[in-house]
Coordinates of C-alpha atoms in Angstrom, one line a residue:
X24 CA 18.4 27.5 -12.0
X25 CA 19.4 27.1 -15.5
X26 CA 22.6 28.4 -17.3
X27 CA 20.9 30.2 -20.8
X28 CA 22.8 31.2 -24.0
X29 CA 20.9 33.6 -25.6
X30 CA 21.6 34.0 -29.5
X31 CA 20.7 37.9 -30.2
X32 CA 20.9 39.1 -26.5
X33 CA 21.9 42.4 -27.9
X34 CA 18.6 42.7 -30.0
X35 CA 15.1 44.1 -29.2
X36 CA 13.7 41.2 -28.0
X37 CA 17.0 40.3 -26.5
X38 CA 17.3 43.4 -24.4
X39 CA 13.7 42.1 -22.4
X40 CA 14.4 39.0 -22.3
X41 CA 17.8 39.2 -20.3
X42 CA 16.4 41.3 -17.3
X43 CA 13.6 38.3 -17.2
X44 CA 15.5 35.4 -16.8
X45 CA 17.9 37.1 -14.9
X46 CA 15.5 38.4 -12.6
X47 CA 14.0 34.6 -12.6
X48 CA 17.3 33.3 -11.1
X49 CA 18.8 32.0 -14.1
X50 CA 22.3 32.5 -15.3
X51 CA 22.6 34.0 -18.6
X52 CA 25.5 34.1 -21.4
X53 CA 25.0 36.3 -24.2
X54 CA 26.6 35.3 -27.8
X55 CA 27.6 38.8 -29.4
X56 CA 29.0 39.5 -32.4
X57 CA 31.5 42.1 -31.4
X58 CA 32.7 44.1 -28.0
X59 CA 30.5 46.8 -28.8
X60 CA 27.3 44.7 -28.6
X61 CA 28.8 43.1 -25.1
X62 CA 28.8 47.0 -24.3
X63 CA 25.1 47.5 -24.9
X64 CA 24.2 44.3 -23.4
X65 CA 25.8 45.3 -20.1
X66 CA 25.0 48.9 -20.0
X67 CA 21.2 48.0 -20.5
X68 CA 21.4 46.1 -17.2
X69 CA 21.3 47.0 -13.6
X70 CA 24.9 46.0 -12.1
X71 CA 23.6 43.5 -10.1
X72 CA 21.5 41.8 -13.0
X73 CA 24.9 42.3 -15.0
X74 CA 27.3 40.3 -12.7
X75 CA 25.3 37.3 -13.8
X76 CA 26.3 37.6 -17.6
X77 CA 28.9 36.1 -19.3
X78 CA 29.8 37.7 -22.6
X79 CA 30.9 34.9 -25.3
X80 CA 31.9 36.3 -28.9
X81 CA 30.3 34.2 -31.7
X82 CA 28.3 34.6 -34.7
X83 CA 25.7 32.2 -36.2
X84 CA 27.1 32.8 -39.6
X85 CA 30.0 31.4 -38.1
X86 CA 29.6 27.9 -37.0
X87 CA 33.5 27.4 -36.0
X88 CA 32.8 30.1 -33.3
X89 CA 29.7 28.4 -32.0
X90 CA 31.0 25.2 -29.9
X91 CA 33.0 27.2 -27.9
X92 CA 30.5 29.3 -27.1
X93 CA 28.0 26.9 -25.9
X94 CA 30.4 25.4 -23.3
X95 CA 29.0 25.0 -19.9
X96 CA 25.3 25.8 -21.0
X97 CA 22.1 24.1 -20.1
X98 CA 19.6 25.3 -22.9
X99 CA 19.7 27.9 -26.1
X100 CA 17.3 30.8 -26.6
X101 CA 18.2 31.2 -30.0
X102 CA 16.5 35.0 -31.4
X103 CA 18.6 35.9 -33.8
X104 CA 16.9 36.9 -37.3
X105 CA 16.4 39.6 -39.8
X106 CA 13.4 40.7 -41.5
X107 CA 14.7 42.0 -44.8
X108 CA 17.5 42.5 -47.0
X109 CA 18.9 44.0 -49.9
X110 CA 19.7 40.9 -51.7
X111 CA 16.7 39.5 -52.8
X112 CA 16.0 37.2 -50.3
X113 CA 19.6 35.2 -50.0
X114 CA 20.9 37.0 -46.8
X115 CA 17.8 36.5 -45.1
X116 CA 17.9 32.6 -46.0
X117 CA 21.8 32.9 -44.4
X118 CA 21.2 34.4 -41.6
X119 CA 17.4 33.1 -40.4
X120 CA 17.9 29.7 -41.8
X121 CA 21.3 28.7 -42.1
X122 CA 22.0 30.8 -38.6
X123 CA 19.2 28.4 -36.8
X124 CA 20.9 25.4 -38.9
X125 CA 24.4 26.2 -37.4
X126 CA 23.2 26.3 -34.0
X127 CA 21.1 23.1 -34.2
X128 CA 24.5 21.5 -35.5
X129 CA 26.2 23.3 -32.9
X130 CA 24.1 21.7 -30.1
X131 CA 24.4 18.2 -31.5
X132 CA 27.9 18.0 -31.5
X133 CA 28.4 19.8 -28.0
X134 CA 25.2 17.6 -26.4
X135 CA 23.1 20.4 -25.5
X136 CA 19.6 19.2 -26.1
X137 CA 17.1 22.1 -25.1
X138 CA 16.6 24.8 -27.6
X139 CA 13.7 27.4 -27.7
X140 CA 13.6 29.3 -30.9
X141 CA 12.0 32.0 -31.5
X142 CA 9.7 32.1 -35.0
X143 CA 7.1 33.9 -36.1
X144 CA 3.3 33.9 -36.7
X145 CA 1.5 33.6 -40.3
X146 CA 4.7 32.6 -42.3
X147 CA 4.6 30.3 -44.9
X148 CA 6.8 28.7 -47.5
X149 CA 6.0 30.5 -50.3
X150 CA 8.9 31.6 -52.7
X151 CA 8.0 35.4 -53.6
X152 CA 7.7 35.8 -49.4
X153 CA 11.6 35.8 -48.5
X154 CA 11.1 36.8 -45.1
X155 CA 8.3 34.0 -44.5
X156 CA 10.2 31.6 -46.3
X157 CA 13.2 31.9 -43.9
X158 CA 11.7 31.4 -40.9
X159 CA 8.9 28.7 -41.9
X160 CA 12.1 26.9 -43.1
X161 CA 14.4 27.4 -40.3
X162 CA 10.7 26.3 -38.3
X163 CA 10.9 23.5 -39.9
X164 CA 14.6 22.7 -39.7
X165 CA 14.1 22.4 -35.7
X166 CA 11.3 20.6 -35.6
X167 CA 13.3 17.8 -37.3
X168 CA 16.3 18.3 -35.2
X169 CA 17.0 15.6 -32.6
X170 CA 16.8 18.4 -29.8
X171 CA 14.2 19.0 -27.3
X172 CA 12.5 21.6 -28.9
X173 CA 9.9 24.3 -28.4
X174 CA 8.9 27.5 -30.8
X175 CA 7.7 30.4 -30.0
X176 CA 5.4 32.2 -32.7
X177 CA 4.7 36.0 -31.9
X178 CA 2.5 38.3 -34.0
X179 CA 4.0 41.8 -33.9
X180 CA 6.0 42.7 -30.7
X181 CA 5.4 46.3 -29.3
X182 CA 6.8 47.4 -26.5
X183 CA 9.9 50.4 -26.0
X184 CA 12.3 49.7 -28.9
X185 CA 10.5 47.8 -31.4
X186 CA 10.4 48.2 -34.7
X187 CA 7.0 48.3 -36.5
X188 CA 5.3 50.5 -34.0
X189 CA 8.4 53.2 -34.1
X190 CA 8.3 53.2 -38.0
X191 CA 4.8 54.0 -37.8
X192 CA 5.3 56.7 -35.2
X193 CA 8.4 58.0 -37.5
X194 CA 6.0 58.7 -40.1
X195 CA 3.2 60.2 -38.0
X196 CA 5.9 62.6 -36.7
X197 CA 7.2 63.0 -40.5
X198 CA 3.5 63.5 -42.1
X199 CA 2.1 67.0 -43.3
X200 CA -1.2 66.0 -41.7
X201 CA -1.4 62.8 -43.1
X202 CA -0.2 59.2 -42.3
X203 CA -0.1 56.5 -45.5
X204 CA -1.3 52.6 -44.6
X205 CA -0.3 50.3 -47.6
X206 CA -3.8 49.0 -49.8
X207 CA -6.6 49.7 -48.1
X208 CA -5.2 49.2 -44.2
X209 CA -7.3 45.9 -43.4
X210 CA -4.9 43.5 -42.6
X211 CA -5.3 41.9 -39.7
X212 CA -2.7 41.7 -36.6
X213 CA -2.5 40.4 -33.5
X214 CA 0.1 42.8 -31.1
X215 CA 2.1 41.2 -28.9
X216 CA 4.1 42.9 -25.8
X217 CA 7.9 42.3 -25.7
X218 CA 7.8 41.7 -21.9
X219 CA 4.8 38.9 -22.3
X220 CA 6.8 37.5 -25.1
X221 CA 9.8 37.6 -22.3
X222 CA 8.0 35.7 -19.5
X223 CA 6.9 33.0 -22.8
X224 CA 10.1 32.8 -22.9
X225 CA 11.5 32.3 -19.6
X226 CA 8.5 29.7 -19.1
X227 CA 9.4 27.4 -21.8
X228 CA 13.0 27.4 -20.7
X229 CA 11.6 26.4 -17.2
X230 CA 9.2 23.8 -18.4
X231 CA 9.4 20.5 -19.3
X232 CA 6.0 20.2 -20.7
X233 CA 6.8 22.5 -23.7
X234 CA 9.0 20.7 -25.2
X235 CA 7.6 19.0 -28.6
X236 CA 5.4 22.0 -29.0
X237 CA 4.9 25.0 -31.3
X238 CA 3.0 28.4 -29.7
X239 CA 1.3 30.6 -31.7
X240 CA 1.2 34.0 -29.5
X241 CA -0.7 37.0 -29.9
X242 CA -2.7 39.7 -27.9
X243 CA -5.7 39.3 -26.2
X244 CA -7.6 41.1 -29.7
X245 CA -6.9 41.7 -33.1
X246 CA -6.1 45.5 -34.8
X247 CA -5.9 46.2 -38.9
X248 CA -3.0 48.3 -39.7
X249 CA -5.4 51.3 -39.7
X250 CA -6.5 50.6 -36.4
X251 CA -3.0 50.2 -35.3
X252 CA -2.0 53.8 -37.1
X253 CA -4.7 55.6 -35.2
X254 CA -3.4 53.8 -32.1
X255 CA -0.3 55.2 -32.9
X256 CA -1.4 58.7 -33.5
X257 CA -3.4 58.7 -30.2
X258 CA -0.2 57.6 -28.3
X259 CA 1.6 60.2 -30.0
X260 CA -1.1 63.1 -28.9
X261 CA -1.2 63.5 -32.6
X262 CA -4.0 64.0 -34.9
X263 CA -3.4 62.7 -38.1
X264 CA -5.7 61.9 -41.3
X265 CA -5.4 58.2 -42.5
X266 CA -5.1 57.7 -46.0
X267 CA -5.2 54.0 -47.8
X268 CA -2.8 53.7 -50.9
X269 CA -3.0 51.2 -53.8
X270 CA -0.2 48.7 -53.0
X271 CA 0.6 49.0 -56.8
X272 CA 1.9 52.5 -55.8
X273 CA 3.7 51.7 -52.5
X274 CA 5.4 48.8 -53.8
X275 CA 6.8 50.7 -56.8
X276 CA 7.8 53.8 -54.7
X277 CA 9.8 50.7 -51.8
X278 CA 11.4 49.0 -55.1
X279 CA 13.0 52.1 -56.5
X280 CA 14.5 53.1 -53.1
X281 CA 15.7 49.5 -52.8
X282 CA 17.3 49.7 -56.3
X283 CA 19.4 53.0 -55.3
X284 CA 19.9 51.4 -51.8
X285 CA 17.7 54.2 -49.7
X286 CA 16.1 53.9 -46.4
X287 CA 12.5 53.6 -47.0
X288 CA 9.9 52.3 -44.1
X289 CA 8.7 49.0 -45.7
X290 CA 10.2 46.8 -48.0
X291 CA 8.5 45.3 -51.5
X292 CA 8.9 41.5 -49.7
X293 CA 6.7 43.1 -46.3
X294 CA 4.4 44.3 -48.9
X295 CA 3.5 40.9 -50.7
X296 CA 3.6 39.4 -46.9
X297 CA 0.4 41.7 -46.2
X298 CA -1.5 39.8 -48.2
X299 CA -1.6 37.1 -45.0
X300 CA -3.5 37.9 -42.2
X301 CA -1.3 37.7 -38.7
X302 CA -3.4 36.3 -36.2
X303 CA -3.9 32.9 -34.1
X304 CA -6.0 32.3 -31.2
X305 CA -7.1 35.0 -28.6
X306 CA -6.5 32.6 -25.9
X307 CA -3.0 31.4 -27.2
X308 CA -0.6 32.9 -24.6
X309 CA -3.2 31.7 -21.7
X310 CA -3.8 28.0 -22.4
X311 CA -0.4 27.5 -22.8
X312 CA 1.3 29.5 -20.3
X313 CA -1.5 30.5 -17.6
X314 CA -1.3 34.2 -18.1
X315 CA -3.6 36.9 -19.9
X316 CA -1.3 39.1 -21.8
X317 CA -1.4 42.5 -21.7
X318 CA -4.1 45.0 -24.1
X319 CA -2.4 47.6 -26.7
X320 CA -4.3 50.1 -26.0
X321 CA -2.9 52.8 -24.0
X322 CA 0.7 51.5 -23.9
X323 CA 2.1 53.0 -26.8
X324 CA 3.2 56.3 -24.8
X325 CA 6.6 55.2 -25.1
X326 CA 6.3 56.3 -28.6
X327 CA 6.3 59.8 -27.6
X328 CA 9.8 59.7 -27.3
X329 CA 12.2 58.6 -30.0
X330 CA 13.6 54.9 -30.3
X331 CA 16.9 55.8 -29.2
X332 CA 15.3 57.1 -26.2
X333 CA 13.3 54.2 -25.4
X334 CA 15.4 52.0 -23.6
X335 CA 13.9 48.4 -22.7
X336 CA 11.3 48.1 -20.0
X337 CA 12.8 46.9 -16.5
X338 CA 11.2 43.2 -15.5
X339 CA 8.4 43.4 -13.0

């Protein structure tokens, strides 16, 4: 079995992926920014998955922390990323692009060649899409890295703790009756579960025959964001009228609360990244790792429960 450093282990996707390749045999060391996040690494594991965790303190906006870090390691998951920002695009080009740039550089001057990253599905370099700009470019900067490579491209992850679906249930649960979708709720997604995600994961660390390769991963159908919302609502036990608003409207409502730095459940940049449909093939996940993943429908009852409450789900 391999030893793993996983970049973000103290993230959503991060807290899933941990009890996988633990559970696989592997031996994991988590980069964290700070004791606390060692803390909630540990404390989401059982104690016997936990022995087999190192803690390492590093940051990818650090590169002089990085080399120590990767001491001793066989591969890199490397999950760390935002996906938005206050600054108009320029922390999430630091921290999604010149994070992944750090640890590529970090690899090559410690000779750790294996590196699966962890990117995203329908982004494109386009210059008024900050989110989809980072990641097609830090995409882009490991596929012409020297390593050996492979990219994992997930539509949207559900599963207990993620983000989308929980923002969606906050505003069912907030609603007077009605839930808002941004234009007129058509755009088309293709929901992902963390723990499928996971085993991807896990496999490509395990196989050879990824390397070289780029995955575009999605459920075994696709939802529009209205079909999503209702999925939500029926989740939730919830009965909730959904209304379509011009994304005129919307975006000027998530720019003011940007300007005067309030929480508000979409950003402008998500809103202009509507506009591309985020889907691949139905078959992705099973021609390339031999497994069907997992239907939507009728596992959102975690959502019932707040986020905070959620807690990752245990690998099978």
């Amino acid at each position: 079995m391999s030893t793993v450093l996983v970049t973000g282990a103290s993230g959503f996707v991060g807290s899933h992926l941990l009890p996988e390749l633990l559970g696989a045999g592997h031996r994991v060391v988590a980069l964290v920014r700070s004791p606390g996040a060692g803390e909630k690494v540990t404390r989401r594991l059982p104690a016997a998955l936990a022995a087999n965790v190192e803690l390492r303190t590093g940051d990818v906006d650090r590169p002089a922390t990085l080399p120590a870090a990767l001491a001793g390691v066989d591969a890199v998951v490397h999950l760390v990323a935002i996906p938005r920002d206050r600054k108009g695009g320029k922390q999430l080009l630091a921290v999604n692009l010149d994070g992944t740039r750090n640890v590529i550089a970090a690899m090559q001057a410690t000779g750790i060649r294996r590196l699966v990253h962890l990117g995203a599905m329908g982004v494109e370099d386009r210059e008024e899409l900050h989110y989809a700009k980072s990641k097609a470019r830090a995409e882009r900067a490991v596929r012409e890295s020297a390593l050996d490579w492979t990219i994992l491209k997930p539509s949207l992850l559900f599963g207990p703790g993620d983000g989308f679906f929980n923002i969606v249930a906050d505003l069912v649960r907030l609603s007077p009756g009605i839930v808002p979708v941004p234009g007129d709720g058509k755009s088309r997604f293709q929901p992902l579960h963390v723990a499928d995600l996971a085993l991807c994961l896990r496999l490509s660390v395990e196989r050879p025959t990824t390397v070289g390769n780029a995955y575009e991963l999605g459920g075994p159908r696709t939802w529009t964001y209205r079909e999503i919302t209702a999925e939500v609502c029926r989740a939730m036990g919830r009965r909730r009228v959904i209304v379509p608003v011009p994304l005129p409207l919307i975006k000027l409502i998530a720019g003011a609360a940007e300007a005067v730095h309030l929480p508000f459940p979409v950003a402008t940049d998500q809103l202009r990244q509507l506009a591309l449909d985020n889907v691949g093939p139905l078959d992705g996940v099973h021609a390339a790792y031999g497994f069907i993943p997992r239907r939507m429908e009728g596992e959102l009852q975690y959502l019932r429960r707040r986020k905070a409450q959620q807690g990752p789900m245990p690998a099978a």
